[in-house]
Tab-separated table of N, CA and C in Angstrom:
chain	number	residue	atom	x	y	z
A	1	MET	N	33.570	132.067	-58.170
A	1	MET	CA	32.420	132.390	-57.442
A	1	MET	C	33.009	132.943	-55.997
A	2	LYS	N	33.018	133.881	-55.722
A	2	LYS	CA	33.319	134.615	-54.459
A	2	LYS	C	32.232	135.217	-53.515
A	3	ARG	N	31.207	135.815	-54.238
A	3	ARG	CA	30.112	136.372	-53.522
A	3	ARG	C	29.051	135.627	-54.199
A	4	ALA	N	28.203	134.893	-53.280
A	4	ALA	CA	26.954	134.104	-53.880
A	4	ALA	C	25.707	134.558	-52.880
A	5	ILE	N	24.580	134.553	-53.603
A	5	ILE	CA	23.309	134.616	-53.158
A	5	ILE	C	22.597	133.433	-53.409
A	6	VAL	N	21.664	133.042	-52.387
A	6	VAL	CA	20.828	131.798	-52.523
A	6	VAL	C	19.476	132.307	-52.198
A	7	ILE	N	18.533	132.232	-53.287
A	7	ILE	CA	17.401	132.749	-53.277
A	7	ILE	C	16.101	131.882	-53.742
A	8	GLY	N	14.887	132.070	-53.334
A	8	GLY	CA	13.887	131.173	-53.691
A	8	GLY	C	12.974	131.034	-52.640
A	9	CYS	N	11.899	130.372	-52.704
A	9	CYS	CA	10.529	130.298	-51.911
A	9	CYS	C	11.189	129.659	-50.628
A	10	PRO	N	10.450	130.061	-49.657
A	10	PRO	CA	10.886	129.183	-48.295
A	10	PRO	C	10.430	127.944	-48.537
A	11	GLY	N	11.192	126.801	-47.809
A	11	GLY	CA	10.959	125.263	-48.017
A	11	GLY	C	11.613	124.727	-49.277
A	12	ALA	N	12.044	125.607	-50.123
A	12	ALA	CA	12.614	125.132	-51.288
A	12	ALA	C	14.171	124.264	-51.194
A	13	GLY	N	14.651	124.524	-49.979
A	13	GLY	CA	15.874	123.802	-49.674
A	13	GLY	C	17.199	124.757	-49.890
A	14	LYS	N	16.976	126.095	-49.765
A	14	LYS	CA	18.233	126.854	-49.775
A	14	LYS	C	19.029	127.044	-48.807
A	15	SER	N	18.693	126.769	-47.286
A	15	SER	CA	19.494	126.794	-46.315
A	15	SER	C	20.520	125.466	-46.265
A	16	THR	N	19.787	124.294	-46.754
A	16	THR	CA	20.377	123.184	-46.873
A	16	THR	C	21.572	123.238	-47.957
A	17	PHE	N	21.064	123.852	-48.990
A	17	PHE	CA	22.031	123.915	-50.193
A	17	PHE	C	23.438	124.961	-49.609
A	18	SER	N	22.946	125.971	-48.913
A	18	SER	CA	23.946	127.032	-48.748
A	18	SER	C	24.968	126.278	-47.693
A	19	ARG	N	24.503	125.596	-46.908
A	19	ARG	CA	25.615	124.996	-46.024
A	19	ARG	C	26.305	123.886	-46.699
A	20	LYS	N	25.794	123.243	-47.528
A	20	LYS	CA	26.644	122.260	-48.334
A	20	LYS	C	27.670	123.026	-49.357
A	21	LEU	N	27.153	124.082	-49.729
A	21	LEU	CA	28.046	125.056	-50.758
A	21	LEU	C	29.179	125.549	-49.776
A	22	SER	N	28.758	126.103	-48.631
A	22	SER	CA	29.723	126.699	-47.698
A	22	SER	C	30.875	125.659	-47.381
A	23	ALA	N	30.360	124.608	-46.882
A	23	ALA	CA	31.367	123.322	-46.602
A	23	ALA	C	32.344	122.978	-47.890
A	24	LYS	N	31.677	123.260	-49.194
A	24	LYS	CA	32.676	122.732	-50.223
A	24	LYS	C	33.508	123.738	-50.540
A	25	THR	N	33.278	125.194	-50.455
A	25	THR	CA	33.991	126.122	-50.915
A	25	THR	C	34.758	126.841	-50.098
A	26	GLY	N	34.375	126.891	-48.687
A	26	GLY	CA	35.042	127.477	-47.601
A	26	GLY	C	34.508	128.957	-47.350
A	27	LEU	N	33.610	129.248	-48.264
A	27	LEU	CA	33.069	130.631	-48.096
A	27	LEU	C	32.218	130.808	-47.003
A	28	PRO	N	32.097	131.801	-46.223
A	28	PRO	CA	31.433	132.219	-45.100
A	28	PRO	C	30.188	132.256	-45.294
A	29	LEU	N	29.091	131.508	-44.580
A	29	LEU	CA	27.657	131.856	-44.737
A	29	LEU	C	27.061	132.833	-43.857
A	30	HIS	N	26.153	133.300	-44.272
A	30	HIS	CA	25.396	134.359	-43.708
A	30	HIS	C	23.786	133.946	-43.984
A	31	TYR	N	22.980	133.747	-42.957
A	31	TYR	CA	21.628	133.791	-43.083
A	31	TYR	C	21.102	134.938	-42.717
A	32	LEU	N	20.112	135.360	-43.733
A	32	LEU	CA	19.393	136.613	-43.585
A	32	LEU	C	18.354	136.469	-42.518
A	33	ASP	N	17.736	135.452	-42.152
A	33	ASP	CA	16.676	135.302	-41.051
A	33	ASP	C	17.473	135.403	-39.983
A	34	VAL	N	18.638	134.875	-39.763
A	34	VAL	CA	19.311	134.967	-38.341
A	34	VAL	C	19.671	136.692	-38.159
A	35	ILE	N	20.065	137.349	-39.069
A	35	ILE	CA	20.106	138.741	-38.887
A	35	ILE	C	18.991	139.547	-38.805
A	36	TRP	N	17.882	139.278	-39.440
A	36	TRP	CA	16.686	139.988	-39.283
A	36	TRP	C	15.793	139.760	-37.917
A	37	HIS	N	15.736	138.118	-37.733
A	37	HIS	CA	14.810	137.837	-36.567
A	37	HIS	C	15.785	137.835	-35.176
A	38	LEU	N	15.123	138.335	-34.135
A	38	LEU	CA	15.975	138.190	-32.849
A	38	LEU	C	15.290	136.938	-32.078
A	39	PRO	N	16.049	136.380	-31.067
A	39	PRO	CA	15.681	135.225	-30.579
A	39	PRO	C	14.207	135.398	-29.706
A	40	ASP	N	13.723	136.505	-29.486
A	40	ASP	CA	12.586	136.793	-28.774
A	40	ASP	C	11.510	137.013	-30.022
A	41	ARG	N	11.580	136.764	-31.069
A	41	ARG	CA	10.710	136.591	-32.116
A	41	ARG	C	10.313	138.070	-32.584
A	42	THR	N	11.297	139.148	-32.489
A	42	THR	CA	11.196	140.501	-32.643
A	42	THR	C	12.058	140.552	-33.877
A	43	ALA	N	12.153	141.717	-34.537
A	43	ALA	CA	12.929	141.958	-35.559
A	43	ALA	C	13.899	143.294	-35.397
A	44	LEU	N	14.902	143.267	-35.944
A	44	LEU	CA	15.692	144.430	-36.360
A	44	LEU	C	14.836	145.677	-36.813
A	45	SER	N	15.330	146.596	-36.738
A	45	SER	CA	14.834	147.792	-37.675
A	45	SER	C	15.307	147.496	-39.124
A	46	ARG	N	14.628	147.985	-40.108
A	46	ARG	CA	14.915	147.819	-41.328
A	46	ARG	C	16.251	148.552	-41.647
A	47	GLU	N	16.490	149.639	-40.997
A	47	GLU	CA	17.646	150.491	-41.165
A	47	GLU	C	19.046	149.654	-40.606
A	48	GLU	N	18.757	149.027	-39.485
A	48	GLU	CA	20.012	148.301	-38.781
A	48	GLU	C	20.114	146.923	-39.551
A	49	PHE	N	19.206	146.314	-40.156
A	49	PHE	CA	19.281	145.390	-40.940
A	49	PHE	C	20.054	145.456	-42.094
A	50	VAL	N	19.718	146.560	-42.927
A	50	VAL	CA	20.503	146.842	-43.959
A	50	VAL	C	21.766	147.258	-43.854
A	51	LYS	N	22.107	147.868	-42.742
A	51	LYS	CA	23.633	148.131	-42.160
A	51	LYS	C	24.302	146.911	-41.991
A	52	ARG	N	23.696	145.900	-41.219
A	52	ARG	CA	24.499	144.847	-40.997
A	52	ARG	C	24.720	143.950	-42.347
A	53	LEU	N	23.685	144.026	-43.260
A	53	LEU	CA	23.952	143.409	-44.428
A	53	LEU	C	24.886	143.925	-45.429
A	54	GLN	N	25.096	145.332	-45.258
A	54	GLN	CA	26.029	145.985	-46.004
A	54	GLN	C	27.493	145.691	-45.487
A	55	GLY	N	27.675	145.723	-44.210
A	55	GLY	CA	28.597	145.253	-43.581
A	55	GLY	C	29.241	143.919	-44.160
A	56	ILE	N	28.431	143.043	-44.291
A	56	ILE	CA	28.860	141.508	-44.644
A	56	ILE	C	29.265	141.776	-46.075
A	57	MET	N	28.547	142.435	-46.910
A	57	MET	CA	28.748	142.430	-48.371
A	57	MET	C	29.846	143.287	-48.608
A	58	SER	N	30.291	144.064	-47.851
A	58	SER	CA	31.683	144.849	-47.884
A	58	SER	C	32.863	143.742	-47.948
A	59	GLY	N	32.754	142.739	-47.718
A	59	GLY	CA	33.554	141.546	-47.608
A	59	GLY	C	34.026	141.019	-49.017
A	60	ASP	N	35.080	140.345	-49.114
A	60	ASP	CA	35.165	139.849	-50.531
A	60	ASP	C	34.702	138.659	-50.745
A	61	GLN	N	34.334	137.777	-49.509
A	61	GLN	CA	33.982	136.515	-50.004
A	61	GLN	C	32.806	136.209	-49.090
A	62	TRP	N	31.585	135.809	-49.680
A	62	TRP	CA	30.513	135.265	-48.820
A	62	TRP	C	29.474	134.708	-49.777
A	63	ILE	N	28.756	134.088	-48.756
A	63	ILE	CA	27.511	133.271	-49.310
A	63	ILE	C	26.256	133.809	-48.429
A	64	ILE	N	25.146	134.497	-49.082
A	64	ILE	CA	24.191	134.982	-48.409
A	64	ILE	C	22.753	134.437	-48.758
A	65	ASP	N	21.986	133.661	-47.757
A	65	ASP	CA	20.896	132.822	-47.726
A	65	ASP	C	19.749	133.543	-47.415
A	66	GLY	N	18.810	133.702	-48.437
A	66	GLY	CA	17.495	134.297	-48.141
A	66	GLY	C	16.829	135.318	-49.072
A	67	ASN	N	15.622	135.713	-48.897
A	67	ASN	CA	14.985	136.579	-49.975
A	67	ASN	C	15.063	138.063	-49.600
A	68	TYR	N	14.153	138.648	-48.597
A	68	TYR	CA	14.215	139.868	-48.156
A	68	TYR	C	14.406	140.733	-49.490
A	69	MET	N	13.129	140.724	-50.244
A	69	MET	CA	13.056	141.748	-51.485
A	69	MET	C	13.671	142.927	-51.449
A	70	HIS	N	13.442	143.545	-50.120
A	70	HIS	CA	13.819	145.085	-50.471
A	70	HIS	C	15.400	145.191	-50.466
A	71	THR	N	16.169	144.034	-49.973
A	71	THR	CA	17.506	144.219	-50.225
A	71	THR	C	17.961	143.269	-51.441
A	72	LEU	N	17.162	142.603	-52.266
A	72	LEU	CA	17.724	141.852	-53.409
A	72	LEU	C	18.503	142.569	-54.500
A	73	PRO	N	17.867	143.897	-54.722
A	73	PRO	CA	18.809	144.608	-55.667
A	73	PRO	C	20.061	144.817	-55.367
A	74	MET	N	20.126	145.268	-54.142
A	74	MET	CA	21.541	145.579	-53.442
A	74	MET	C	22.478	144.282	-53.477
A	75	ARG	N	21.805	143.370	-53.050
A	75	ARG	CA	22.817	141.964	-53.143
A	75	ARG	C	22.980	141.602	-54.571
A	76	LEU	N	22.148	141.832	-55.434
A	76	LEU	CA	22.350	141.401	-56.846
A	76	LEU	C	23.595	142.302	-57.306
A	77	ASN	N	23.448	143.530	-57.044
A	77	ASN	CA	24.516	144.571	-57.608
A	77	ASN	C	26.008	144.203	-56.972
A	78	ARG	N	26.286	143.402	-55.948
A	78	ARG	CA	27.255	142.955	-55.208
A	78	ARG	C	27.951	141.503	-55.484
A	79	CYS	N	26.951	140.643	-55.734
A	79	CYS	CA	27.152	139.267	-55.865
A	79	CYS	C	27.842	138.900	-57.312
A	80	ASP	N	28.468	137.871	-57.582
A	80	ASP	CA	29.020	137.477	-58.958
A	80	ASP	C	28.225	136.065	-58.995
A	81	THR	N	27.378	135.669	-58.251
A	81	THR	CA	26.812	134.237	-58.523
A	81	THR	C	25.539	134.206	-57.633
A	82	VAL	N	24.539	133.701	-58.369
A	82	VAL	CA	23.014	133.596	-57.789
A	82	VAL	C	22.606	132.198	-57.993
A	83	PHE	N	22.303	131.634	-56.945
A	83	PHE	CA	21.643	130.337	-56.801
A	83	PHE	C	19.983	130.342	-56.747
A	84	PHE	N	19.165	130.084	-57.765
A	84	PHE	CA	17.875	130.425	-57.545
A	84	PHE	C	17.171	129.061	-57.513
A	85	PHE	N	16.358	128.814	-56.363
A	85	PHE	CA	15.445	127.667	-56.302
A	85	PHE	C	14.239	128.136	-56.630
A	86	ASP	N	13.623	127.714	-57.823
A	86	ASP	CA	12.414	127.606	-58.442
A	86	ASP	C	11.792	126.206	-58.427
A	87	LEU	N	11.452	125.985	-57.346
A	87	LEU	CA	10.610	124.625	-57.067
A	87	LEU	C	9.049	124.706	-57.260
A	88	PRO	N	8.475	123.673	-57.341
A	88	PRO	CA	6.951	123.832	-57.459
A	88	PRO	C	6.524	124.206	-55.735
A	89	LEU	N	5.223	124.745	-55.849
A	89	LEU	CA	4.674	125.292	-54.545
A	89	LEU	C	4.712	124.141	-53.644
A	90	ASP	N	4.116	122.897	-54.133
A	90	ASP	CA	3.776	121.915	-53.174
A	90	ASP	C	5.090	121.030	-52.469
A	91	LEU	N	6.210	121.235	-53.089
A	91	LEU	CA	7.297	120.840	-52.411
A	91	LEU	C	7.837	121.935	-51.457
A	92	CYS	N	7.749	123.149	-51.939
A	92	CYS	CA	8.065	124.067	-50.991
A	92	CYS	C	7.196	124.114	-49.551
A	93	LEU	N	5.945	124.021	-49.687
A	93	LEU	CA	5.241	123.757	-48.554
A	93	LEU	C	5.639	122.525	-47.615
A	94	ALA	N	5.864	121.482	-48.311
A	94	ALA	CA	6.207	120.395	-47.565
A	94	ALA	C	7.625	120.310	-46.935
A	95	GLY	N	8.468	121.202	-47.855
A	95	GLY	CA	10.030	121.623	-47.120
A	95	GLY	C	9.715	122.295	-45.782
A	96	ALA	N	8.837	123.204	-45.847
A	96	ALA	CA	8.463	124.075	-44.510
A	96	ALA	C	7.956	123.381	-43.387
A	97	GLU	N	7.047	122.443	-43.953
A	97	GLU	CA	6.511	121.687	-42.959
A	97	GLU	C	7.684	120.497	-42.001
A	98	GLU	N	8.571	120.069	-43.106
A	98	GLU	CA	9.462	119.272	-42.489
A	98	GLU	C	10.067	119.849	-41.271
A	99	ARG	N	10.399	121.195	-41.474
A	99	ARG	CA	11.376	121.753	-40.311
A	99	ARG	C	10.773	121.953	-39.086
A	100	LEU	N	9.454	122.002	-39.025
A	100	LEU	CA	8.633	121.975	-37.766
A	100	LEU	C	9.239	120.953	-36.599
A	101	GLY	N	9.522	121.752	-35.580
A	101	GLY	CA	9.961	120.991	-34.469
A	101	GLY	C	11.366	120.811	-34.473
A	102	LYS	N	12.168	120.971	-35.692
A	102	LYS	CA	13.526	120.729	-35.535
A	102	LYS	C	14.259	122.101	-35.419
A	103	ARG	N	15.370	122.125	-34.708
A	103	ARG	CA	16.112	123.194	-34.659
A	103	ARG	C	17.046	123.212	-35.791
A	104	CYS	N	17.085	124.638	-36.355
A	104	CYS	CA	17.873	124.816	-37.551
A	104	CYS	C	18.868	126.162	-37.220
A	105	GLU	N	20.122	126.068	-37.827
A	105	GLU	CA	20.884	127.023	-37.601
A	105	GLU	C	20.533	128.439	-38.308
A	106	ASP	N	19.630	128.435	-39.301
A	106	ASP	CA	19.313	129.541	-39.995
A	106	ASP	C	18.084	130.325	-39.483
A	107	MET	N	17.704	130.016	-38.095
A	107	MET	CA	16.452	130.488	-37.480
A	107	MET	C	16.931	130.758	-35.993
A	108	PRO	N	16.862	131.788	-35.536
A	108	PRO	CA	16.991	131.704	-34.131
A	108	PRO	C	16.049	131.204	-32.940
A	109	TRP	N	15.059	130.367	-33.504
A	109	TRP	CA	14.079	129.846	-32.777
A	109	TRP	C	13.790	128.494	-33.594
A	110	THR	N	12.752	127.681	-32.848
A	110	THR	CA	12.360	126.501	-33.506
A	110	THR	C	10.757	126.648	-33.464
A	111	ASP	N	10.124	126.593	-34.689
A	111	ASP	CA	8.674	126.407	-34.643
A	111	ASP	C	7.863	125.112	-34.561
A	112	ASN	N	6.973	124.738	-33.779
A	112	ASN	CA	6.470	123.663	-33.523
A	112	ASN	C	5.038	123.470	-34.418
A	113	GLU	N	4.862	124.422	-35.035
A	113	GLU	CA	3.392	124.300	-35.891
A	113	GLU	C	3.709	125.631	-36.961
A	114	MET	N	3.008	125.427	-37.996
A	114	MET	CA	3.191	126.173	-39.261
A	114	MET	C	2.317	127.678	-38.580
A	115	ASP	N	3.116	128.700	-38.677
A	115	ASP	CA	2.237	129.935	-38.666
A	115	ASP	C	1.543	130.357	-39.911
A	116	PRO	N	0.260	130.558	-39.739
A	116	PRO	CA	-0.744	130.889	-40.773
A	116	PRO	C	-0.294	131.801	-41.674
A	117	GLU	N	0.267	132.884	-41.209
A	117	GLU	CA	0.927	134.076	-42.099
A	117	GLU	C	2.041	133.520	-43.125
A	118	PHE	N	2.846	132.848	-42.412
A	118	PHE	CA	4.055	132.253	-42.998
A	118	PHE	C	3.712	131.380	-44.203
A	119	ARG	N	2.504	130.569	-43.707
A	119	ARG	CA	2.151	129.551	-44.817
A	119	ARG	C	1.538	130.177	-45.906
A	120	GLN	N	0.778	131.389	-45.593
A	120	GLN	CA	0.011	132.118	-46.768
A	120	GLN	C	1.310	132.659	-47.560
A	121	TRP	N	2.369	133.309	-46.951
A	121	TRP	CA	3.526	133.908	-47.742
A	121	TRP	C	4.061	133.122	-48.854
A	122	ILE	N	4.125	131.621	-48.293
A	122	ILE	CA	4.692	130.575	-49.134
A	122	ILE	C	3.665	130.619	-50.321
A	123	VAL	N	2.488	130.517	-50.106
A	123	VAL	CA	1.484	129.970	-51.124
A	123	VAL	C	1.249	131.316	-52.081
A	124	ASN	N	1.436	132.511	-51.533
A	124	ASN	CA	1.500	133.700	-52.422
A	124	ASN	C	2.923	133.820	-53.075
A	125	PHE	N	3.843	133.018	-52.777
A	125	PHE	CA	5.325	133.428	-53.394
A	125	PHE	C	5.268	133.460	-54.835
A	126	PRO	N	4.614	132.314	-55.541
A	126	PRO	CA	4.579	132.316	-57.080
A	126	PRO	C	4.049	133.722	-57.597
A	127	GLU	N	3.046	133.976	-57.063
A	127	GLU	CA	2.246	135.343	-57.636
A	127	GLU	C	3.036	136.701	-57.229
A	128	GLN	N	3.402	136.625	-56.051
A	128	GLN	CA	3.927	137.924	-55.628
A	128	GLN	C	5.327	138.446	-55.540
A	129	GLN	N	6.215	137.153	-55.287
A	129	GLN	CA	7.643	137.279	-55.435
A	129	GLN	C	8.539	136.943	-56.606
A	130	LEU	N	7.738	135.687	-57.107
A	130	LEU	CA	8.604	135.055	-58.201
A	130	LEU	C	8.766	135.909	-59.285
A	131	LEU	N	7.828	136.782	-59.759
A	131	LEU	CA	7.842	137.517	-60.962
A	131	LEU	C	8.819	138.520	-60.699
A	132	VAL	N	8.766	139.016	-59.513
A	132	VAL	CA	9.909	140.200	-59.157
A	132	VAL	C	11.279	139.686	-59.607
A	133	ILE	N	11.636	138.436	-58.696
A	133	ILE	CA	12.799	137.821	-58.803
A	133	ILE	C	13.106	137.570	-60.204
A	134	CYS	N	12.478	137.268	-60.894
A	134	CYS	CA	12.719	136.761	-62.410
A	134	CYS	C	13.002	138.068	-63.294
A	135	LYS	N	12.310	139.159	-62.812
A	135	LYS	CA	12.617	140.299	-63.469
A	135	LYS	C	13.985	140.804	-63.277
A	136	LEU	N	14.189	140.707	-61.883
A	136	LEU	CA	15.550	141.322	-61.376
A	136	LEU	C	16.637	140.333	-61.942
A	137	LEU	N	16.384	138.993	-62.071
A	137	LEU	CA	17.458	138.296	-62.524
A	137	LEU	C	17.650	138.457	-63.853
A	138	SER	N	16.596	138.768	-64.772
A	138	SER	CA	16.825	138.963	-66.182
A	138	SER	C	17.556	140.258	-66.382
A	139	GLU	N	17.628	141.340	-65.612
A	139	GLU	CA	18.108	142.492	-65.723
A	139	GLU	C	19.677	142.343	-65.316
A	140	ARG	N	20.054	141.450	-64.724
A	140	ARG	CA	21.547	141.043	-64.120
A	140	ARG	C	22.163	139.712	-64.908
A	141	ARG	N	21.427	139.132	-65.778
A	141	ARG	CA	21.984	138.113	-66.260
A	141	ARG	C	23.390	138.308	-67.019
A	142	ASN	N	23.424	139.423	-67.607
A	142	ASN	CA	25.025	139.587	-68.299
A	142	ASN	C	25.900	139.651	-67.354
A	143	ASP	N	25.644	140.119	-65.977
A	143	ASP	CA	26.584	140.504	-65.042
A	143	ASP	C	26.996	139.477	-63.852
A	144	VAL	N	26.191	138.609	-63.864
A	144	VAL	CA	26.283	137.391	-62.705
A	144	VAL	C	26.203	136.054	-63.201
A	145	ASN	N	26.669	135.122	-62.711
A	145	ASN	CA	26.137	133.776	-62.972
A	145	ASN	C	24.909	133.253	-62.409
A	146	VAL	N	23.966	132.808	-63.034
A	146	VAL	CA	22.851	132.507	-62.585
A	146	VAL	C	22.612	130.920	-62.604
A	147	PHE	N	22.387	130.331	-61.677
A	147	PHE	CA	22.283	128.671	-61.593
A	147	PHE	C	20.681	128.478	-60.879
A	148	THR	N	19.797	128.167	-61.884
A	148	THR	CA	18.348	127.829	-61.504
A	148	THR	C	18.185	126.334	-60.974
A	149	PHE	N	17.794	126.099	-60.100
A	149	PHE	CA	17.339	124.774	-59.804
A	149	PHE	C	15.952	124.503	-59.715
A	150	ARG	N	15.377	123.591	-60.430
A	150	ARG	CA	13.862	123.501	-60.490
A	150	ARG	C	13.687	122.060	-59.568
A	151	SER	N	14.620	121.558	-59.056
A	151	SER	CA	14.241	120.185	-58.064
A	151	SER	C	15.753	120.487	-57.201
A	152	ARG	N	15.360	119.622	-56.077
A	152	ARG	CA	16.479	119.545	-55.025
A	152	ARG	C	17.491	118.638	-55.552
A	153	THR	N	17.258	117.794	-56.330
A	153	THR	CA	18.307	116.665	-57.093
A	153	THR	C	19.303	117.619	-57.874
A	154	GLU	N	18.696	118.488	-58.623
A	154	GLU	CA	19.553	119.614	-59.577
A	154	GLU	C	20.641	120.208	-58.469
A	155	ALA	N	20.127	120.466	-57.291
A	155	ALA	CA	21.096	121.386	-56.337
A	155	ALA	C	21.891	120.341	-55.721
A	156	ASP	N	21.686	119.185	-55.524
A	156	ASP	CA	22.489	118.075	-54.888
A	156	ASP	C	23.589	117.712	-55.934
A	157	ASN	N	23.233	117.676	-57.362
A	157	ASN	CA	23.969	117.120	-58.330
A	157	ASN	C	25.228	118.408	-58.470
A	158	PHE	N	24.612	119.682	-58.499
A	158	PHE	CA	25.511	120.928	-58.612
A	158	PHE	C	26.669	120.715	-57.398
A	159	ILE	N	26.224	120.644	-56.206
A	159	ILE	CA	27.226	120.366	-55.241
A	159	ILE	C	28.184	119.156	-55.526
A	160	ALA	N	27.747	117.936	-55.768
A	160	ALA	CA	28.429	116.730	-56.230
A	160	ALA	C	29.440	117.069	-57.081
A	161	ASN	N	29.158	117.804	-58.105
A	161	ASN	CA	30.001	118.509	-59.330
A	161	ASN	C	30.962	119.438	-59.148
A	162	LEU	N	30.732	120.220	-58.036
A	162	LEU	CA	31.332	121.559	-57.977
A	162	LEU	C	32.676	121.538	-58.329
A	163	GLU	N	33.519	120.607	-58.100
A	163	GLU	CA	35.025	120.678	-58.120
A	163	GLU	C	35.233	120.796	-59.765
A	164	ASN	N	34.347	120.209	-60.460
A	164	ASN	CA	34.305	120.357	-62.035
A	164	ASN	C	33.861	121.750	-62.601
A	165	LEU	N	33.120	122.436	-61.643
A	165	LEU	CA	32.511	123.721	-62.288
A	165	LEU	C	33.467	124.835	-61.657
A	166	ILE	N	34.195	124.786	-60.836
A	166	ILE	CA	34.837	126.081	-60.389
A	166	ILE	C	36.599	125.943	-60.676
């Protein structure tokens, strides 16, 4: 494992897992939200975002945390490992709520309340994003290692046993 992506619904625990994975492996960690979002709550152009992402992916080792479906095929073609968080919607909503009011290194600002659009995006994730992710993963299963977590405990157990797996 040298080039890994961590994907799944917001609130699932991707960023927490990514930090632990980076700490255990020494692989540099990149958060797509930090690249896309600017501190003033605006965003890069799609072109600039892709350019920066391509710069990261040109490296030999990395962990990239985040979804951004328009870049998922590109990341899947370059990574060797995928960590896919497929948790129940209620856990993801609760995870997103738990972050409110807390400073997180994976976002350039702190939200004190749940943005209604973001909440709806999470609610729609199983129907709108999940099927696309599963299709893309099934197309790449022979080319990349895919680890699917259906609970945060499974993800924690993976980190705890990482020395035995790599």
